[in-house]
Short mmCIF file of C-alpha atoms and ligand atoms in Angstrom, two decimals:
data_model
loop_
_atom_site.label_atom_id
_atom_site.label_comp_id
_atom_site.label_asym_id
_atom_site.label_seq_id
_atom_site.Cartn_x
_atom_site.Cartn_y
_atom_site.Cartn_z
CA UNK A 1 111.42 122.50 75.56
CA UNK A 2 110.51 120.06 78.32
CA UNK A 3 112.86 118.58 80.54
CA UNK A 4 111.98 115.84 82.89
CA UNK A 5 113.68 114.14 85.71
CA UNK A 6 113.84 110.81 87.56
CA UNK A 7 114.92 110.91 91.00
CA UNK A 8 115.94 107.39 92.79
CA UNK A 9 116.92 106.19 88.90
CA UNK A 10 119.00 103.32 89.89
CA UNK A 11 116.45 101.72 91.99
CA UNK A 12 113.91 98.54 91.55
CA UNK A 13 110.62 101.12 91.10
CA UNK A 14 113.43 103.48 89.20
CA UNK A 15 114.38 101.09 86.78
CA UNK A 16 110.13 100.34 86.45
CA UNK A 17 109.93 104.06 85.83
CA UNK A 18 111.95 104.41 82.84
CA UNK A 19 110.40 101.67 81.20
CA UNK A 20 107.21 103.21 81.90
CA UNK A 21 108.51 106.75 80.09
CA UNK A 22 109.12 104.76 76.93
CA UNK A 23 105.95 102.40 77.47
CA UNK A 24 103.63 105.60 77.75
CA UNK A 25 105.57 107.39 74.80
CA UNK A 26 106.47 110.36 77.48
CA UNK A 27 107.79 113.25 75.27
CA UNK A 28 110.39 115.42 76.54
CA UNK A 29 113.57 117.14 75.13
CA UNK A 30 115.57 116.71 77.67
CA UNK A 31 115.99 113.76 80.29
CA UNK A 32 118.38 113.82 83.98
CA UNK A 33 118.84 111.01 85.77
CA UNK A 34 119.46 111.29 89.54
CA UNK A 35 120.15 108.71 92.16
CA UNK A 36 122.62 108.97 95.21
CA UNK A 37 126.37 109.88 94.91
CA UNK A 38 126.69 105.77 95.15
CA UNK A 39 125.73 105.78 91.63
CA UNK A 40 126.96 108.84 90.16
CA UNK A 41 128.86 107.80 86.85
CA UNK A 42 127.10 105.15 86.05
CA UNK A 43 125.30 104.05 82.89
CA UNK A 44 121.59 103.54 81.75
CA UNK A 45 120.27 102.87 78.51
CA UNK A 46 116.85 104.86 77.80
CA UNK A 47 115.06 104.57 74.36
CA UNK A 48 118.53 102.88 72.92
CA UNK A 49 120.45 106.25 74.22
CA UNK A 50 122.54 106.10 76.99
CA UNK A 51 122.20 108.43 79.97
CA UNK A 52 124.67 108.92 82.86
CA UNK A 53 123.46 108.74 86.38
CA UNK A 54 123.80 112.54 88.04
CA UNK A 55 123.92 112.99 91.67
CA UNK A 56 121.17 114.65 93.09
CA UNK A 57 122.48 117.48 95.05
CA UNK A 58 120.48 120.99 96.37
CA UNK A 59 121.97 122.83 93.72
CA UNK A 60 120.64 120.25 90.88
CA UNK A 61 117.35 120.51 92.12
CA UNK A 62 116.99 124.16 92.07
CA UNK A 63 117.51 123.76 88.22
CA UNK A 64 114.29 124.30 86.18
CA UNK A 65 112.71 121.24 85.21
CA UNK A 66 109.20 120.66 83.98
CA UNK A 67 108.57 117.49 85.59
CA UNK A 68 110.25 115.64 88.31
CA UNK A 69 109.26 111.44 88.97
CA UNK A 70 110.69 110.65 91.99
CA UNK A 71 110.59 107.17 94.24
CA UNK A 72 114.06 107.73 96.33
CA UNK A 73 112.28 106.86 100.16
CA UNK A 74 110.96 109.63 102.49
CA UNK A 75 113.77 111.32 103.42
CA UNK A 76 114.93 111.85 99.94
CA UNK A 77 111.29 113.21 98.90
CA UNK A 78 111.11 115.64 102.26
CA UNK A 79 113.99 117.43 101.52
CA UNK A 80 114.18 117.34 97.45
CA UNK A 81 110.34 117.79 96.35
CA UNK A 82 109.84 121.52 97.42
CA UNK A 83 112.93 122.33 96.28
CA UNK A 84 112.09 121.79 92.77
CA UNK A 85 108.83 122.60 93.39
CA UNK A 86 109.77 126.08 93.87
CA UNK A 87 111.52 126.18 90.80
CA UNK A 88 108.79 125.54 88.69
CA UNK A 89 108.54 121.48 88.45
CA UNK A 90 105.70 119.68 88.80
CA UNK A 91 106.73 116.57 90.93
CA UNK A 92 105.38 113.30 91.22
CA UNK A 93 106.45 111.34 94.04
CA UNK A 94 106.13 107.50 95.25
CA UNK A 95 107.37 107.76 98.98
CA UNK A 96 104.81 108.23 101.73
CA UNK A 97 105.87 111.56 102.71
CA UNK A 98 103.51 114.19 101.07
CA UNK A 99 100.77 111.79 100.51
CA UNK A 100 98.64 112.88 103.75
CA UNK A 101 99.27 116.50 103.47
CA UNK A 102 95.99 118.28 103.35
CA UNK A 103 97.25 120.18 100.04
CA UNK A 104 98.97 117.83 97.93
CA UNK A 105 96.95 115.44 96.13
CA UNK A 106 96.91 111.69 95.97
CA UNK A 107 96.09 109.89 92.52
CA UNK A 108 94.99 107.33 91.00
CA UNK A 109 93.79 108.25 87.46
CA UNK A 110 91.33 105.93 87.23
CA UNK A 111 89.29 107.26 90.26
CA UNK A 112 90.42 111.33 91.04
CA UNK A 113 92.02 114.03 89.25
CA UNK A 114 94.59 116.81 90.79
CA UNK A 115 93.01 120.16 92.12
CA UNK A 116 97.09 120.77 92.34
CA UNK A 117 96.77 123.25 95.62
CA UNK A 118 100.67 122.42 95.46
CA UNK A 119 102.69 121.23 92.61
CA UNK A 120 103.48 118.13 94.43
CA UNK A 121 101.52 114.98 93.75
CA UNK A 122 101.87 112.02 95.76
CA UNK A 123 101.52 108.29 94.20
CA UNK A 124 99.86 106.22 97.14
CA UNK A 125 100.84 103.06 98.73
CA UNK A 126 101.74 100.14 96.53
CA UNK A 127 98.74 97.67 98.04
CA UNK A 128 96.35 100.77 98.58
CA UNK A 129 96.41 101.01 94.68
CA UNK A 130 95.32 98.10 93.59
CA UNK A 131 92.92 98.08 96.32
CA UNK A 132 90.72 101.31 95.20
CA UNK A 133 91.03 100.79 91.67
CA UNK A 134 88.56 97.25 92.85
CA UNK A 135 87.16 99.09 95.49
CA UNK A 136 85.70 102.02 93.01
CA UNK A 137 83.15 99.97 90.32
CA UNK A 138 81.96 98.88 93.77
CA UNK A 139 81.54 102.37 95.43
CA UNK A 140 80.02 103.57 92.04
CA UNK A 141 77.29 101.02 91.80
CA UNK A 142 76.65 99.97 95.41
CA UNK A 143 78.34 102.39 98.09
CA UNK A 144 81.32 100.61 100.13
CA UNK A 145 80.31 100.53 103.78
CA UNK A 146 83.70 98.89 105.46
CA UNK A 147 86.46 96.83 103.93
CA UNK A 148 88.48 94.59 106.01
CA UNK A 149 92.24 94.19 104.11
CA UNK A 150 94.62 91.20 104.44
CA UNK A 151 97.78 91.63 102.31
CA UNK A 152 100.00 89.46 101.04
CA UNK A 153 103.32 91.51 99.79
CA UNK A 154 106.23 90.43 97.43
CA UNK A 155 109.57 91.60 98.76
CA UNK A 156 110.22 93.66 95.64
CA UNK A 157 108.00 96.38 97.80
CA UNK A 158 111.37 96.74 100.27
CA UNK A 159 113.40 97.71 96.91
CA UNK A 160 116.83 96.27 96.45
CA UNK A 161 116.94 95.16 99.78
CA UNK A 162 113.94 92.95 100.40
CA UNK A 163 115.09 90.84 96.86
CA UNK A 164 118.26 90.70 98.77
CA UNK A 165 116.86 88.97 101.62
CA UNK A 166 114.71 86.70 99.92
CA UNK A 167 117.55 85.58 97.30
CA UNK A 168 120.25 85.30 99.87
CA UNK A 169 117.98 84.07 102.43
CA UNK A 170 117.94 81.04 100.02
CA UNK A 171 121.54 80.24 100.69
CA UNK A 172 121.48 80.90 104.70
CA UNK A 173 122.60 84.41 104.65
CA UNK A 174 121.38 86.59 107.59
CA UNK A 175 118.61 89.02 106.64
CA UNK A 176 119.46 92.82 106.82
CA UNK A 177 116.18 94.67 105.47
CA UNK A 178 113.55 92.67 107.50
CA UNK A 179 113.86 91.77 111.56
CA UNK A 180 113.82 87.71 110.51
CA UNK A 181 114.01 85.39 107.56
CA UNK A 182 111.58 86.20 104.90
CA UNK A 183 113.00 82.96 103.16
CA UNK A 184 110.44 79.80 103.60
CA UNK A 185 108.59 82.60 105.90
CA UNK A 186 105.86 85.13 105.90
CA UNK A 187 105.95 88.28 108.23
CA UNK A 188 103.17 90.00 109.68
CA UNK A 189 104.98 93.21 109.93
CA UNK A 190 105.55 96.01 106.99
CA UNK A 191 107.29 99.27 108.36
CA UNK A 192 107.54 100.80 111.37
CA UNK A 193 105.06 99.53 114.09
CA UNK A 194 102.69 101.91 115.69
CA UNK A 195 101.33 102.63 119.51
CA UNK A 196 98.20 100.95 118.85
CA UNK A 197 99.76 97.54 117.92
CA UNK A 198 99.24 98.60 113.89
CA UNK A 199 101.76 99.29 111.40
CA UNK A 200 102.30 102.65 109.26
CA UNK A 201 101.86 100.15 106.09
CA UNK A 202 98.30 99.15 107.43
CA UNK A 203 97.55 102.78 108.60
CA UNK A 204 98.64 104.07 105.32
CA UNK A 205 96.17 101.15 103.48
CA UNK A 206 93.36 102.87 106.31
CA UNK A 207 94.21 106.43 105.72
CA UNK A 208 95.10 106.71 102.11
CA UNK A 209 91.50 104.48 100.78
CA UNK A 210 89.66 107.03 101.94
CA UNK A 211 91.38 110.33 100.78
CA UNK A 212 91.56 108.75 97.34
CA UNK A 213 88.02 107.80 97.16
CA UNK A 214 87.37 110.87 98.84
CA UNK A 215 84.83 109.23 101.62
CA UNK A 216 86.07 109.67 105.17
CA UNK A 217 82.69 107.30 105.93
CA UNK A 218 84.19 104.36 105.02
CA UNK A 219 85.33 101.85 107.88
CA UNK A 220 88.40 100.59 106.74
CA UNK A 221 91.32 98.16 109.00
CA UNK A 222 94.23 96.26 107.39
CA UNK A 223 96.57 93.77 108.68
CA UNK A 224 99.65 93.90 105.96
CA UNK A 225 101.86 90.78 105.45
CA UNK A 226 105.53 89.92 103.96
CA UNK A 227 105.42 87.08 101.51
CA UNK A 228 108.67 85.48 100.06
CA UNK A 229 108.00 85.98 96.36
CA UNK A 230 109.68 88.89 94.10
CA UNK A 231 107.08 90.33 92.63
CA UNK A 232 102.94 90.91 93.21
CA UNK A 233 100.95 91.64 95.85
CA UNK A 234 97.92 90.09 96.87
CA UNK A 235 95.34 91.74 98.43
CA UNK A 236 92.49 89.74 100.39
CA UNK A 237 89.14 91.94 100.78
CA UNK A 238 86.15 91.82 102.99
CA UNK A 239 83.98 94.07 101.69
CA UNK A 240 80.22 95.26 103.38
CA UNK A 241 78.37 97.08 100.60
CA UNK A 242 75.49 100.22 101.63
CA UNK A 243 73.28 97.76 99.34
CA UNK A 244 72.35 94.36 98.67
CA UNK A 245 73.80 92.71 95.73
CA UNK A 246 74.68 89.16 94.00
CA UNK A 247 77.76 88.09 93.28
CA UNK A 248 76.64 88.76 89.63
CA UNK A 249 76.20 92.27 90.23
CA UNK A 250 79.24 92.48 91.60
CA UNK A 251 81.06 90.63 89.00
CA UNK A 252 79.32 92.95 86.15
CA UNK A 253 80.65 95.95 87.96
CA UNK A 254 84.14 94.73 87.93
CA UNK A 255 84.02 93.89 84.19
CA UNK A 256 82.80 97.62 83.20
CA UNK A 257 85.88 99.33 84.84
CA UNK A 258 88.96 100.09 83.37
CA UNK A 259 91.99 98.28 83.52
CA UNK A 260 89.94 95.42 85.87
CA UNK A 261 90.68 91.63 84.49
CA UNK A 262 87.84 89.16 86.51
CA UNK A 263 89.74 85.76 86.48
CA UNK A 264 86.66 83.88 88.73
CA UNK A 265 86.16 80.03 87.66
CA UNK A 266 86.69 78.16 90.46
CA UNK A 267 85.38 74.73 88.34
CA UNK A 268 88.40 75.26 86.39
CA UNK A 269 91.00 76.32 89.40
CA UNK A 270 91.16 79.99 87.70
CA UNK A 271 91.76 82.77 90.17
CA UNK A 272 94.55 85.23 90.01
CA UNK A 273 97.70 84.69 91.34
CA UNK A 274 101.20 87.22 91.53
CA UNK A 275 102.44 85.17 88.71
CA UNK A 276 99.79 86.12 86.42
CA UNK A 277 99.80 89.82 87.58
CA UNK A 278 103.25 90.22 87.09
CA UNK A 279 104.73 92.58 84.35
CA UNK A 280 100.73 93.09 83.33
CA UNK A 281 98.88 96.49 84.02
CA UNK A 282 95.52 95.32 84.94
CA UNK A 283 94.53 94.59 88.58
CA UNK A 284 92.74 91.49 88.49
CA UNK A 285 90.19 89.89 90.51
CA UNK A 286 88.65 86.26 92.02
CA UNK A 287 87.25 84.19 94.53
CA UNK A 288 84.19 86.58 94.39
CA UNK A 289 81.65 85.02 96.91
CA UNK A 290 79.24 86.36 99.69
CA UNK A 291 80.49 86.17 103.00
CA UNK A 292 77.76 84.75 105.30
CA UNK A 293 78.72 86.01 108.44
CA UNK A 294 78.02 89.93 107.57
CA UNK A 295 74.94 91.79 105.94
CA UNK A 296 75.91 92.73 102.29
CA UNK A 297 79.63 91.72 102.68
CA UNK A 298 81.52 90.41 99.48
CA UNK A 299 84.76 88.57 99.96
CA UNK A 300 87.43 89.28 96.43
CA UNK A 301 90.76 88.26 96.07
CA UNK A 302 93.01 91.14 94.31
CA UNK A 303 96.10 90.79 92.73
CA UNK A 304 98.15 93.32 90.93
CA UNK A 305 102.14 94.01 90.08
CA UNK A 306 103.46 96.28 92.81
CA UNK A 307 106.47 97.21 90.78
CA UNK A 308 103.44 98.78 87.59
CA UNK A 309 100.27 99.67 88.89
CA UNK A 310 101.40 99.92 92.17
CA UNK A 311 104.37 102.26 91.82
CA UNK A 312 106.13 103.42 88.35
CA UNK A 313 102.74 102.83 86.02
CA UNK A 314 100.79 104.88 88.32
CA UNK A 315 103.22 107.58 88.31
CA UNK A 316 103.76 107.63 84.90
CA UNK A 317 100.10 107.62 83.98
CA UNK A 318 99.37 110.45 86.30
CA UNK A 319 102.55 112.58 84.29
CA UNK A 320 100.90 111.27 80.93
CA UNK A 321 97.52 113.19 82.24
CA UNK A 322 99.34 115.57 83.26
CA UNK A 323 101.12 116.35 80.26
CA UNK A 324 98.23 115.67 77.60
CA UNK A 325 96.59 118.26 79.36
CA UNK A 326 99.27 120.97 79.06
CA UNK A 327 98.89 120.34 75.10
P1 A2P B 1 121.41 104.67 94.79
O1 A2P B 1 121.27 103.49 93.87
O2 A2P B 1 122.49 105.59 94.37
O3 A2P B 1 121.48 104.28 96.24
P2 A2P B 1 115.52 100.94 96.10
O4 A2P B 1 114.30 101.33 96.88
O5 A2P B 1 115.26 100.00 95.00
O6 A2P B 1 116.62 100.48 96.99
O7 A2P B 1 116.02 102.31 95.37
C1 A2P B 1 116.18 103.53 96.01
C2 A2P B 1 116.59 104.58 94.99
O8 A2P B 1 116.71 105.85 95.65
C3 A2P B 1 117.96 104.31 94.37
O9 A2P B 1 117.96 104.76 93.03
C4 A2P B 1 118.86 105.18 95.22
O10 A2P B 1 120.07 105.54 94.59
C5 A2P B 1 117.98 106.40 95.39
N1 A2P B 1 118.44 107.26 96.49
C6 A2P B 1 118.61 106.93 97.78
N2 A2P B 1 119.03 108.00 98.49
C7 A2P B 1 119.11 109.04 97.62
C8 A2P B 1 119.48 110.41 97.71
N3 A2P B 1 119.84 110.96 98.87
N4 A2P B 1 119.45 111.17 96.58
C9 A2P B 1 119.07 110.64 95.40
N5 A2P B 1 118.71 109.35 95.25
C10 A2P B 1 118.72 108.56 96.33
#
């Protein structure tokens, strides 16, 4: 009998989840939905069934579950997680909470597996993802050195609210997520601003790349930008390899890794963009060239769907590992 749950069920990664759970032919016997009191009552349709949407309250969490996705924002995940956690549930979680916590681990099947010190595993950042899944091939075959990150982030990263925005924006309305108009605009600010003149979401891009590739060597800096599209993010890199390479090599190493598309002829304008990452699984990658300024440095454009890899496909592929390995 295995019972799973989804916390934050109503919402734009949520709604990603679920498809997920069918798309990864999740097995469980019994499915909850939770979201806020807001949406208590309300319907969802799940594998053609339909579900109604609980509210997730201290009581409901001390019930025993098996497994428990959750992507319902910080506070949400701070005071829900250990509570099922100490009744017996496995939790995976897509806020930025837990993610630094010395015992909880931070995954990205692709590259690392859980030692599970805790039963709470934390999905990372959205544009740290797609990042390490291009930065890995690399560290494999060549050692990364430094990488230098310039994001550019659909709005669909803010949840309902940054969609808001940009769709309202459209028509004049104020903004109420970000601090201006992401309409016609792009914002070089993504959370909460830090005392050294950084963000969290570009200290989170720095912090989390090297727990996940488990290399506290690497020198990495970010500067993390709004863009006024839905969906995709885009993820400049600047990359200084240990050892030489060609562009070649580098290429070959992206081809042999999993779930990397190279989309790299320039002669025929081909290079990713978030249109062509969107709804898709892979991370892709173009614009490969040598950067002339630094010693071994690689410049590659990376694109990926936030909404997939970057949140609810992740999450669901690490509770698909998870679960095939309980079997
Ligand atoms: P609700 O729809 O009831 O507000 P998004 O980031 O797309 O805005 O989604 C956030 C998700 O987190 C929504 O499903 C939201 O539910 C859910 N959520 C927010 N606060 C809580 C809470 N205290 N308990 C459970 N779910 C929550």
């Amino acid at each position: 009998m295995v019972k799973v749950a989804v916390v934050g069920a109503t919402g734009v990664v949520g709604s990603k989840l679920i498809e997920m759970l069918e798309h990864y032919e999740i097995k469980y016997d019994e499915l909850v939905l939770f979201a806020s009191k807001r949406s208590s009552g309300k319907e969802v349709s799940v594998g053609g069934q339909t579900y109604v949407i609980q509210e997730l309250t201290e009581e409901r969490a001390q019930e025993k579950f098996d497994y428990v996705v959750m992507s319902a924002g910080g506070s949400t995940s701070e005071k829900f997680a250990p509570l099922f956690e100490e009744s017996g549930a496995i939790v995976i979680d897509n806020s930025s909470h837990w993610r630094m916590k010395e015992d909880v681990d931070l995954i990205v099947p692709e590259i690392n597996k859980p030692k599970l010190k805790r039963k709470i595993i934390a999905n990372p950042n959205c544009s740290t993802i797609q990042s390490v899944v291009a930065l890995q091939p690399l560290q494999n075959k060549f050692g990364v050195k430094r990488v230098h990150y310039a994001t550019y982030q659909s709005v669909s990263g803010s949840g309902e609210g940054g969609i808001r925005d940009l769709e309202e924006g459209a028509n004049g309305a104020e903004p109420t997520t970000y601090p201006h108009p992401i309409y016609n605009n792009v914002l070089p600010h993504i959370d909460d601003f830090l005392d050294d003149g950084y963000t969290k979401e570009e200290k989170k891009m720095m912090d989390e790349t090297k727990k996940i590739l488990e290399d506290d060597s690497i020198e990495v800096t970010a500067t993390c930008v709004r863009v006024p599209i839905i969906t995709s993010h885009a993820v400049q890199m600047n990359v200084t390899l240990d050892k030489e390479a060609t562009v070649d090599e580098v290429k070959k190493a992206f081809e042999g890794f999993p779930h990397i598309v190279v989309m790299d002829n320039p002669e025929k304008n081909e290079y990713p963009t978030p249109l062509d990452a969107a709804n898709r699984s892979e991370i892709f990658v173009g614009r490969i060239r040598k950067d002339p300024t630094l010693l071994n440095t690689f410049h590659v454009w990376c694109v990926g769907d936030n909404l997939l890899k970057g949140a609810a496909q992740n999450t669901v592929q690490i509770l698909k590992s998870l679960m095939d390995n309980n079997n």
